[in-house]
Short mmCIF file of C-alpha atoms and ligand atoms in Angstrom, two decimals:
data_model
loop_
_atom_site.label_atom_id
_atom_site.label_comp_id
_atom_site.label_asym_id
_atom_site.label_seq_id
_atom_site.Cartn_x
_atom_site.Cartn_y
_atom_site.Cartn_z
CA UNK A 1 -27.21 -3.79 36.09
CA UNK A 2 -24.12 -5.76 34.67
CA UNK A 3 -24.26 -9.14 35.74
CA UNK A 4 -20.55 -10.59 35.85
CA UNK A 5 -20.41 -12.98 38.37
CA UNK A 6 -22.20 -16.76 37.13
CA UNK A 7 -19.73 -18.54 39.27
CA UNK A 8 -21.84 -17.30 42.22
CA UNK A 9 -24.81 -18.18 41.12
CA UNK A 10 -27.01 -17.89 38.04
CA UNK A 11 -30.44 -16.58 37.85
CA UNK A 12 -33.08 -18.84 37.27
CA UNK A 13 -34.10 -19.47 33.46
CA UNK A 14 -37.73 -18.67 33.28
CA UNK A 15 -38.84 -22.11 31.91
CA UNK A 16 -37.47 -23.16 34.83
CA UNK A 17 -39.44 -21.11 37.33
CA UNK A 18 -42.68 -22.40 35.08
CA UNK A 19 -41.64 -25.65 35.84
CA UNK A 20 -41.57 -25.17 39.70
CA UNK A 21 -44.21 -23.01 40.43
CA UNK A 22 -47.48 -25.91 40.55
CA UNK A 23 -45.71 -27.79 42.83
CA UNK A 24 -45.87 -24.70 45.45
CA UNK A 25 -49.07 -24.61 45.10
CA UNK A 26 -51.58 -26.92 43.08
CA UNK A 27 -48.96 -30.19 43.44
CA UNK A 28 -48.19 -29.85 46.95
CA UNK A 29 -48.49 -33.48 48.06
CA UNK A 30 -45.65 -35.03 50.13
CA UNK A 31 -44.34 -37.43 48.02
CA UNK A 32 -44.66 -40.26 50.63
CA UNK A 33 -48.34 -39.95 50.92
CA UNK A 34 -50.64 -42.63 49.67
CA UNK A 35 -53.08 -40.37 47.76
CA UNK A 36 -53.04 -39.19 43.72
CA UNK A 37 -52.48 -35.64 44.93
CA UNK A 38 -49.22 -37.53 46.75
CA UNK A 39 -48.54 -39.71 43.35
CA UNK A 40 -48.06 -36.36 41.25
CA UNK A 41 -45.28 -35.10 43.69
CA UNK A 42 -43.46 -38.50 43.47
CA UNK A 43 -43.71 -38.67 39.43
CA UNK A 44 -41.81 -35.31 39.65
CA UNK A 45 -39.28 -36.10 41.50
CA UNK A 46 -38.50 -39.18 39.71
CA UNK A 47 -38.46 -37.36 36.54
CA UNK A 48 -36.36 -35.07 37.31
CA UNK A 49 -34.05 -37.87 38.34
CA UNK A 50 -34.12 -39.28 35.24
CA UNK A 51 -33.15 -35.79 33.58
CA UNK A 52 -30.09 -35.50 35.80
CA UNK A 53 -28.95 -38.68 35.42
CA UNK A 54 -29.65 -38.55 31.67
CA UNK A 55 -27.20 -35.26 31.56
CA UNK A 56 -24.18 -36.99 33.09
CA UNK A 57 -24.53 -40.39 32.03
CA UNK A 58 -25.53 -42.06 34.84
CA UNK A 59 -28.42 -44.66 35.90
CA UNK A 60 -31.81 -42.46 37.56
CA UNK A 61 -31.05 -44.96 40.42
CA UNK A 62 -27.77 -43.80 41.13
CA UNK A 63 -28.98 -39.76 41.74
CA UNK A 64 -29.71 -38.79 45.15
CA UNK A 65 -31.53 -34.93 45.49
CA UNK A 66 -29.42 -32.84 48.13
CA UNK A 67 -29.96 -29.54 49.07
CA UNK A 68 -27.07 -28.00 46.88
CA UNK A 69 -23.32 -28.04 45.97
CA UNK A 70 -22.33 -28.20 49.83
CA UNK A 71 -24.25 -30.85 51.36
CA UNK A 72 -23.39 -33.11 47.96
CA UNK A 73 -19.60 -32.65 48.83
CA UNK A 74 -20.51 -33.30 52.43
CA UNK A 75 -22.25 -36.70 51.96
CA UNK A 76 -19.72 -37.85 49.39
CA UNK A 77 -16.68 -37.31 51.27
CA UNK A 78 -18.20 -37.91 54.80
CA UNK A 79 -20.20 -40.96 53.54
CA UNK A 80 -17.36 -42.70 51.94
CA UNK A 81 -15.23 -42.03 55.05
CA UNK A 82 -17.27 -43.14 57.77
CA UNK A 83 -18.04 -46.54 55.87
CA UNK A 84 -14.85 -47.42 54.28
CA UNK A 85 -12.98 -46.84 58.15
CA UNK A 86 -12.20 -50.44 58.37
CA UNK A 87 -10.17 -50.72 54.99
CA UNK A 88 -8.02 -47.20 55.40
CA UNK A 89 -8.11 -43.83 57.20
CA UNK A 90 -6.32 -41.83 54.07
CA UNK A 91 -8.31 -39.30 51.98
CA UNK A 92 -6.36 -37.53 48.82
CA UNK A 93 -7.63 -33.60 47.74
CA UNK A 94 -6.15 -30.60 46.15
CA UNK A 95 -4.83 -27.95 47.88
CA UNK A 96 -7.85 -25.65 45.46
CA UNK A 97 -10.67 -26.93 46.61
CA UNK A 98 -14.10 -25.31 47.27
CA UNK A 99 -14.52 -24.70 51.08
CA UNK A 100 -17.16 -27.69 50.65
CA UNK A 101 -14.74 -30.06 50.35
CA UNK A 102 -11.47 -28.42 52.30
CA UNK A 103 -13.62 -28.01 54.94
CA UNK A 104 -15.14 -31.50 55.25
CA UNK A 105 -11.40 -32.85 54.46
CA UNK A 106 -10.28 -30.53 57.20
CA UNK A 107 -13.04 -31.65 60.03
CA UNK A 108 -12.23 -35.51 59.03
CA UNK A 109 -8.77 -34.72 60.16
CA UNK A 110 -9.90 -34.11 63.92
CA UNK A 111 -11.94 -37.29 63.48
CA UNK A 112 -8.70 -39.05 63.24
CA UNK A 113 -8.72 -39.35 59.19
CA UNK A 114 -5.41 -38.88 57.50
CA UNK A 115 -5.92 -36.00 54.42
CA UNK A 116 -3.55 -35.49 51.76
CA UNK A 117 -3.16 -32.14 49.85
CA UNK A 118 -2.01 -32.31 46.74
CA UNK A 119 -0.65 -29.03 45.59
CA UNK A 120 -0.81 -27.91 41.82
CA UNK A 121 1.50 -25.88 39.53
CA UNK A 122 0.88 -21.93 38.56
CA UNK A 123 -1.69 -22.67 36.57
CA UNK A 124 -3.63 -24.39 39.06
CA UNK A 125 -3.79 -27.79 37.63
CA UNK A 126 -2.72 -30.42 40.15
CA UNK A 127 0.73 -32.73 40.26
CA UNK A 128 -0.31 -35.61 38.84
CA UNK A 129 3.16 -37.59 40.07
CA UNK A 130 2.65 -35.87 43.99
CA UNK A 131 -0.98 -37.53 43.67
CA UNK A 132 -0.18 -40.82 42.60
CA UNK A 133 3.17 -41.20 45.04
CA UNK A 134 0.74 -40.58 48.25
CA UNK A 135 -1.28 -43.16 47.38
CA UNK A 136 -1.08 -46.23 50.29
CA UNK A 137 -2.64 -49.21 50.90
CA UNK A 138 -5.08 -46.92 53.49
CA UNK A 139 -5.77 -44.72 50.90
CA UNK A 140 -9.82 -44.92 50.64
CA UNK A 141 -11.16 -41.65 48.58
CA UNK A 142 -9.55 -39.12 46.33
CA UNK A 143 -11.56 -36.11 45.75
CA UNK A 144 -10.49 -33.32 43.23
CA UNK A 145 -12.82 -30.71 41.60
CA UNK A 146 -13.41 -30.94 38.15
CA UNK A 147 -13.13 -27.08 37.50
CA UNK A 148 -12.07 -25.01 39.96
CA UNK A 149 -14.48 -21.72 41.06
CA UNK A 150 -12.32 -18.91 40.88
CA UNK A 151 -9.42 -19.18 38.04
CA UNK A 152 -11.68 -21.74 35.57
CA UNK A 153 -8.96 -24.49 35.67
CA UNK A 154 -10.07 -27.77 34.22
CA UNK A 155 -8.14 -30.75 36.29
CA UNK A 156 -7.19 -33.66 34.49
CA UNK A 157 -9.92 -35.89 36.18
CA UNK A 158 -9.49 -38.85 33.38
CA UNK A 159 -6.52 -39.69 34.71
CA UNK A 160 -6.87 -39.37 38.31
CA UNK A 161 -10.19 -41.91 37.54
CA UNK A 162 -7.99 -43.79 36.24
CA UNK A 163 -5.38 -43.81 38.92
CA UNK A 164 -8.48 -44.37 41.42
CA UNK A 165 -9.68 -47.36 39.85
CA UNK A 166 -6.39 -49.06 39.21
CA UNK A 167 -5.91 -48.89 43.28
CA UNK A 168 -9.30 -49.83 43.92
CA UNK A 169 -9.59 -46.50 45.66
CA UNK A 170 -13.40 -44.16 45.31
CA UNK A 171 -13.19 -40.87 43.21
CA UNK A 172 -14.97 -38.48 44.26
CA UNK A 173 -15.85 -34.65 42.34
CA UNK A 174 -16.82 -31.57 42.84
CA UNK A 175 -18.21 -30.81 39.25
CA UNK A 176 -20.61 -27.94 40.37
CA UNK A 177 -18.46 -25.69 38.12
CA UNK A 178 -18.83 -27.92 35.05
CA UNK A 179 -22.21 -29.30 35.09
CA UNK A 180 -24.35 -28.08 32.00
CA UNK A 181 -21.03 -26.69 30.59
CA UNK A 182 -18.28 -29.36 30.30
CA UNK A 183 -19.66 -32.74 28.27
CA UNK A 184 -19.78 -35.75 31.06
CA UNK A 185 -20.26 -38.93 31.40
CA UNK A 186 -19.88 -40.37 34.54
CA UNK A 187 -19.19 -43.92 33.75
CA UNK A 188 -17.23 -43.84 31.16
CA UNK A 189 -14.73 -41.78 33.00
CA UNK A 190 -14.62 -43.86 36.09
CA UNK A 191 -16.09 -41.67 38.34
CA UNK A 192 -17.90 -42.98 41.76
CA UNK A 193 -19.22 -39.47 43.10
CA UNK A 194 -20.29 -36.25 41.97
CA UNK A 195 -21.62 -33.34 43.05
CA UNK A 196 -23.38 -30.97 40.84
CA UNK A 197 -26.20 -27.80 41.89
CA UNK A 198 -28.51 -26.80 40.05
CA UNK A 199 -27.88 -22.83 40.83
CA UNK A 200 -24.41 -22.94 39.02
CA UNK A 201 -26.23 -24.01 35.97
CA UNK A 202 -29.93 -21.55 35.51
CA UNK A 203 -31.59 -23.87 38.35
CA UNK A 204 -32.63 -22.59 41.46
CA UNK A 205 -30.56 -22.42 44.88
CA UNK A 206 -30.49 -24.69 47.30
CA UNK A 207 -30.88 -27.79 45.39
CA UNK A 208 -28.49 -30.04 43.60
CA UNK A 209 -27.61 -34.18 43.76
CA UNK A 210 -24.66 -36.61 44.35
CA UNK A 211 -24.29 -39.25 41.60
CA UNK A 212 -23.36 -42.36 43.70
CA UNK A 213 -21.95 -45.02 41.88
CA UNK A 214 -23.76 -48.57 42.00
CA UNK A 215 -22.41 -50.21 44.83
CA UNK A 216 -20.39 -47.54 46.25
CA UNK A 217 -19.80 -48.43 50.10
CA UNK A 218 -21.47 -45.08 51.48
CA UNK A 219 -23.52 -43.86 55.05
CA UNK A 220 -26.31 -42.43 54.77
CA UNK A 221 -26.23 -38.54 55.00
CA UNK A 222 -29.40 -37.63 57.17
CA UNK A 223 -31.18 -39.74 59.72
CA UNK A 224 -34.69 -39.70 59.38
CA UNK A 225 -37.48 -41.20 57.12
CA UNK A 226 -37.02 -43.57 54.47
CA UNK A 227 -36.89 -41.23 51.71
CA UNK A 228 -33.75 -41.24 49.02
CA UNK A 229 -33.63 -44.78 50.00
CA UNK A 230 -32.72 -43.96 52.84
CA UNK A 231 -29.72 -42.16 52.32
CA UNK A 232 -31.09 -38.67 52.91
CA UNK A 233 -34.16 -38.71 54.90
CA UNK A 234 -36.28 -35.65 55.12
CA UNK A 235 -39.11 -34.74 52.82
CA UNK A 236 -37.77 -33.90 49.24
CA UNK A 237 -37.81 -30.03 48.03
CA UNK A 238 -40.24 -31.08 45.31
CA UNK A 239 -40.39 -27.60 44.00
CA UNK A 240 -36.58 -27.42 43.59
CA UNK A 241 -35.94 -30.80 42.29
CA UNK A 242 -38.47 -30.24 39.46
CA UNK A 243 -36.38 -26.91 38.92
CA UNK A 244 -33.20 -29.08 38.93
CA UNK A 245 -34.63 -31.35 36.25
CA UNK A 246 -36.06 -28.74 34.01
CA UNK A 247 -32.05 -27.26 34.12
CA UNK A 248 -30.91 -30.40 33.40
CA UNK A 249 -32.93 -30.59 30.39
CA UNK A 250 -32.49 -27.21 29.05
CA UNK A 251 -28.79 -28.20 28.88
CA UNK A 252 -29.52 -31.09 27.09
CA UNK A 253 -31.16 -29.59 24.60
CA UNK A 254 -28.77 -26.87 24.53
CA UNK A 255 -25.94 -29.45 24.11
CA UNK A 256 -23.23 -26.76 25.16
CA UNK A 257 -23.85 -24.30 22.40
CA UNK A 258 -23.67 -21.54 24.24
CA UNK A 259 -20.32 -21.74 25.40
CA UNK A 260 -18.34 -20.62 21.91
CA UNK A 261 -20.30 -17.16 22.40
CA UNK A 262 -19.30 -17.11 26.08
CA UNK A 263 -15.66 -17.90 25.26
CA UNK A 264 -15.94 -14.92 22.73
CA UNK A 265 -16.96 -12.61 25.16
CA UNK A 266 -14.50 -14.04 28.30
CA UNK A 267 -11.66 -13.79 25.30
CA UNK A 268 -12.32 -9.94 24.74
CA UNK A 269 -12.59 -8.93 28.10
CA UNK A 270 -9.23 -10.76 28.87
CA UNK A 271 -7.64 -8.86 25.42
CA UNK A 272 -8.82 -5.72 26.77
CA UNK A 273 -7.68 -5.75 30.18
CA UNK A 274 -4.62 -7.33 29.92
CA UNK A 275 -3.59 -4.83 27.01
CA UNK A 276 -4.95 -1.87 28.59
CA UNK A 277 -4.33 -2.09 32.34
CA UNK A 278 -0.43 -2.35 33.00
CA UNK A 279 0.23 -4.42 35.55
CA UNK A 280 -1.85 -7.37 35.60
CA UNK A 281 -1.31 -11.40 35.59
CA UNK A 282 -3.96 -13.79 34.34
CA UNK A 283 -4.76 -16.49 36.75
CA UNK A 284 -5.49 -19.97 35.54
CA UNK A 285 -4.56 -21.88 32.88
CA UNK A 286 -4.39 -19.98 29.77
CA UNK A 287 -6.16 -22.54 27.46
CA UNK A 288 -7.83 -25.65 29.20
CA UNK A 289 -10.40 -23.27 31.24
CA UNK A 290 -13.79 -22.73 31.72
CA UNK A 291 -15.29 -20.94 29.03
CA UNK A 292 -17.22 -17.91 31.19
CA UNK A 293 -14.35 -17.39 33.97
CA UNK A 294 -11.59 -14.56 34.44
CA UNK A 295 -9.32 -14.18 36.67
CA UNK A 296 -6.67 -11.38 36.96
CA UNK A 297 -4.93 -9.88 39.66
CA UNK A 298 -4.15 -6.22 38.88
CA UNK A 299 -1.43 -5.26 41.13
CA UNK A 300 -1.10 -2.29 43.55
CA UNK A 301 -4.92 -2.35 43.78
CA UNK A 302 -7.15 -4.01 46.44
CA UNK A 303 -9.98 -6.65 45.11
CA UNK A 304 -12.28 -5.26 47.12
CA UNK A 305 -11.82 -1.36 46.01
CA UNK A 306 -12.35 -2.65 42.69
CA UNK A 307 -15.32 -4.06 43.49
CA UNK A 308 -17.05 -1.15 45.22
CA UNK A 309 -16.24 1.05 42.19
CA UNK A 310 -17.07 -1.41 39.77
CA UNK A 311 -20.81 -1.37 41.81
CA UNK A 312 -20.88 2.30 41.51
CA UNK A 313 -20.63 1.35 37.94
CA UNK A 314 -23.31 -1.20 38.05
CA UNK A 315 -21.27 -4.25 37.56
CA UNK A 316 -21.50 -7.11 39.80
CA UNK A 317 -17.92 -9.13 40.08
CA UNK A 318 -15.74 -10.90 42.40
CA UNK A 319 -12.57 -11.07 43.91
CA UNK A 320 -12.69 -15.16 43.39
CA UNK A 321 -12.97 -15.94 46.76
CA UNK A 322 -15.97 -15.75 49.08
CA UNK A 323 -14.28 -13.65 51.59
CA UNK A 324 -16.40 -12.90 55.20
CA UNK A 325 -16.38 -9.39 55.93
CA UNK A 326 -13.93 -8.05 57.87
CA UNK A 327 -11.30 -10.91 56.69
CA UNK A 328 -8.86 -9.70 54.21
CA UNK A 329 -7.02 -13.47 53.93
CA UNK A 330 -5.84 -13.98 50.70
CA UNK A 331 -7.57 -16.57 48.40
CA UNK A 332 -6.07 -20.27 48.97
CA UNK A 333 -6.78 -21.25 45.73
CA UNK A 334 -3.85 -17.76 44.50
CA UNK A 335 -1.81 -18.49 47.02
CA UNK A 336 -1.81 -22.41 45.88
CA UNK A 337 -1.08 -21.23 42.72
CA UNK A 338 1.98 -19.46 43.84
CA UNK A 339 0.78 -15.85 43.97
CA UNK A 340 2.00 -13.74 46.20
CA UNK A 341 -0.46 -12.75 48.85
CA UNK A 342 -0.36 -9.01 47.89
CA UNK A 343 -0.57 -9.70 44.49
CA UNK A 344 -3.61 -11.99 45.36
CA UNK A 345 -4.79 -8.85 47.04
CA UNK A 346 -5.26 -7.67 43.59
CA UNK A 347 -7.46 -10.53 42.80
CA UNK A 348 -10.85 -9.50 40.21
CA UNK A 349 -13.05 -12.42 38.91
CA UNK A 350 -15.48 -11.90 36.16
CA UNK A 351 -17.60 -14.33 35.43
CA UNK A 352 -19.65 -14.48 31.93
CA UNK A 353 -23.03 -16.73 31.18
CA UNK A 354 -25.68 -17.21 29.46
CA UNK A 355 -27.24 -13.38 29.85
CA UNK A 356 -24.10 -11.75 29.14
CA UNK A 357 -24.04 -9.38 26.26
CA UNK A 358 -20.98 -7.65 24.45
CA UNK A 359 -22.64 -4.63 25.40
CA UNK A 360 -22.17 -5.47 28.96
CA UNK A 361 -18.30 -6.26 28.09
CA UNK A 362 -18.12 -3.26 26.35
CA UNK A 363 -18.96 -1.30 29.60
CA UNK A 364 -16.09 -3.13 31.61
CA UNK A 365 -13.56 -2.59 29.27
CA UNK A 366 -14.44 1.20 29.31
CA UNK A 367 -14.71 1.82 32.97
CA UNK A 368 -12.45 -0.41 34.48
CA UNK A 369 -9.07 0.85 33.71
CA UNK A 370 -10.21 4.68 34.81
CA UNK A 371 -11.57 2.55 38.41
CA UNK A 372 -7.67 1.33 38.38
CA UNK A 373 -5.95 4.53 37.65
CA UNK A 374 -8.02 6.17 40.51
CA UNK A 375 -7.08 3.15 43.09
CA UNK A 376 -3.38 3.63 42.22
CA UNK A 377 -2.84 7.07 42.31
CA UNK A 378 -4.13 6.40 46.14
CA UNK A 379 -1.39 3.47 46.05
CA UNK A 380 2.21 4.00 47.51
CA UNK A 381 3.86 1.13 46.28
CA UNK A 382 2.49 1.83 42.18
CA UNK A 383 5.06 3.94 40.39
CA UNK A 384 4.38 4.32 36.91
C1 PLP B 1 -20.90 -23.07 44.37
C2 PLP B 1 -19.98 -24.21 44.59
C3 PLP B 1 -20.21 -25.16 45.60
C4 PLP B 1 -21.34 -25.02 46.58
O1 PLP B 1 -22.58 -25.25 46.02
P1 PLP B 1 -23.90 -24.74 46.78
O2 PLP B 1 -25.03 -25.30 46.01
O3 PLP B 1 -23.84 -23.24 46.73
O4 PLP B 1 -23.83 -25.25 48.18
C5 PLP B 1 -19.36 -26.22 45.70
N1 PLP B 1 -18.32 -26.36 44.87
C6 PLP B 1 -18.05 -25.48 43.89
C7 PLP B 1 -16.90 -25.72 43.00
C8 PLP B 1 -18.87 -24.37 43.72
O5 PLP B 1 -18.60 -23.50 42.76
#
């Protein structure tokens, strides 16, 4: 099996599932409990705090464990919302976010919250002038993704930090996409939420954390026991956040070495298929990208198709967006872009990481142009 598709998930590094497995079983203590058994639970948990916090920059005290990507987005932009009501109803996005956040922006809206969505040029990076005119005096959170999922594209968040704090207005990210891969540091860019998970990054799934700024006026998330301080009651996934932590400091170590080789690889593939295949458009910006991520859309072809062939083949990929079955909607993210929505039809995502080999490259480049030629003969629209 060719694995091609990291922004999805990763599979776990196996010194991370060594670092998990005793709290299943040996460690099982709820970390509120008064005994030693209880005490071994807790010193987990905090150090694995410290390891996250450590890998963005921020203070251990400032980390709060969620269950993943989702819920971080969630409690960041629900949290600031919900207590900030009194000084503004106004929240500023992108029109590219991940559901996570489009969603929550979109659900705020029927709760009588004001949303602005800031579109972004063909290369997916957004209008830095459109964002900074619709700020207003109600304006309360601006939340934009530091890379984006499915074309790679790495927003200018510096300056919209900067723009934030000069209006005395919280920034929020989504920086699942860059944690582990993009250096950070939280403070020194001005940044008053993040969300990271640790299944982006060789952690397991359904754990991750929101970085919330000292003094940040937030709600808590969950309702419940006193644990998180509070802010997200329920007892802790002690198994995952010691998985979290050990991902956190395999990066650190790692210090983003990896990525040249991945770039390599991503660079090849791209070469390849955008000489070989006629036809196609890259997606994203050409340059200031995430290492691991392609994007093309090869026209007259279906995503989809693509991908069932490219299964056949043993090769896992994506059209980019995490369509439900049975909906063909175009990605928003394309379409934002300015793509056509047949061309974003043609939509085919590879993602490359840390297991990737140019063997596994080599394979794509060799069987996906025959997968295309098949597709279009089939095709009424392709004339050659
Ligand atoms: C995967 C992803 C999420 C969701 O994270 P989960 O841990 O899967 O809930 C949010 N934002 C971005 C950009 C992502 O890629």
């Amino acid at each position: 099996m060719i694995y091609l598709d990291y922004n999805a998930t990763t599979p776990a590094d196996a010194k991370v599932v060594e670092a998990m497995l005793p709290y299943f079983s040996d460690n099982f203590g709820n970390p509120s409990s008064a005994y030693r058994l209880a005490h071994t639970s807790l010193k987990a948990k905090e150090e694995a705090r410290e390891k996250v916090a450590s890998l963005i920059g921020a203070k251990p005290n400032e980390i709060v464990f969620t269950s993943g990507g989702t819920e971080a987005d969630n409690f960041a932009i629900k949290g600031v919302a919900f207590a900030n009501k009194n000084k503004g109803n106004h929240i500023i996005t992108s029109t590219i976010e991940h559901h996570a956040v489009f969603n929550s922006c979109k659900w705020l809206e029927e709760q009588g919250f004001k949303i602005s969505y800031i579109p972004v040029d063909k290369y997916g990076t957004i209008d830095l002038n459109k964002l900074k005119d619709s700020i207003m005096d109600k304006t309360i959170l601006i939340s934009v993704m530091h890379a984006n999922n499915e074309v790679g594209t790495i927003e200018p968040i510096n300056e919209i930090a900067k723009l934030a704090n000069k209006n005395g207005i919280y920034f929020h990210t989504d920086a699942v996409q860059t944690t582990a891969k993009v250096p950070i540091n939280v403070h020194n860019m001005g940044i008053d939420l993040f969300s990271l998970s640790a299944h982006k990054f060789y952690g397991p799934k359904g754990v991750g954390a929101l970085f919330i700024k000292k003094g940040t006026k937030m709600d808590e998330f969950m309702h419940g026991g006193h644990q998180e301080k509070g802010m997200r009651a329920g007892t802790e996934n002690i198994p995952g956040i010691a998985g979290l932590g050990k991902a956190c400091e395999l990066a650190i170590q790692n210090q983003y070495a990896e990525e040249e080789r991945i770039k390599t690889l991503r660079d090849k593939l791209e070469n390849k298929i955008l000489n070989e295949i006629d036809e196609v458009v890259l997606n994203g910006h050409p340059t200031n990208r995430l290492a691991g991520t392609l994007n093309v859309c090869i026209k007259y072809v279906e995503g989809e198709s693509m991908l069932l062939d490219l299964d056949s083949e043993g090769i896992c990929a994506s059209t980019g967006s995490a369509c439900t079955s049975g909906s063909f909607d175009p990605s928003h993210v394309l379409v934002a872009m300015g793509v056509s929505p047949v061309t974003a039809q043609g939509a085919l995502r590879f993602s490359i990481g840390r297991y990737t080999t140019e063997k596994d490259i080599d394979k794509v480049i060799e069987v996906l142009p025959r997968i295309v030629e098949r597709l279009r003969k089939m095709s009424p629209l392709y004339k050659k």
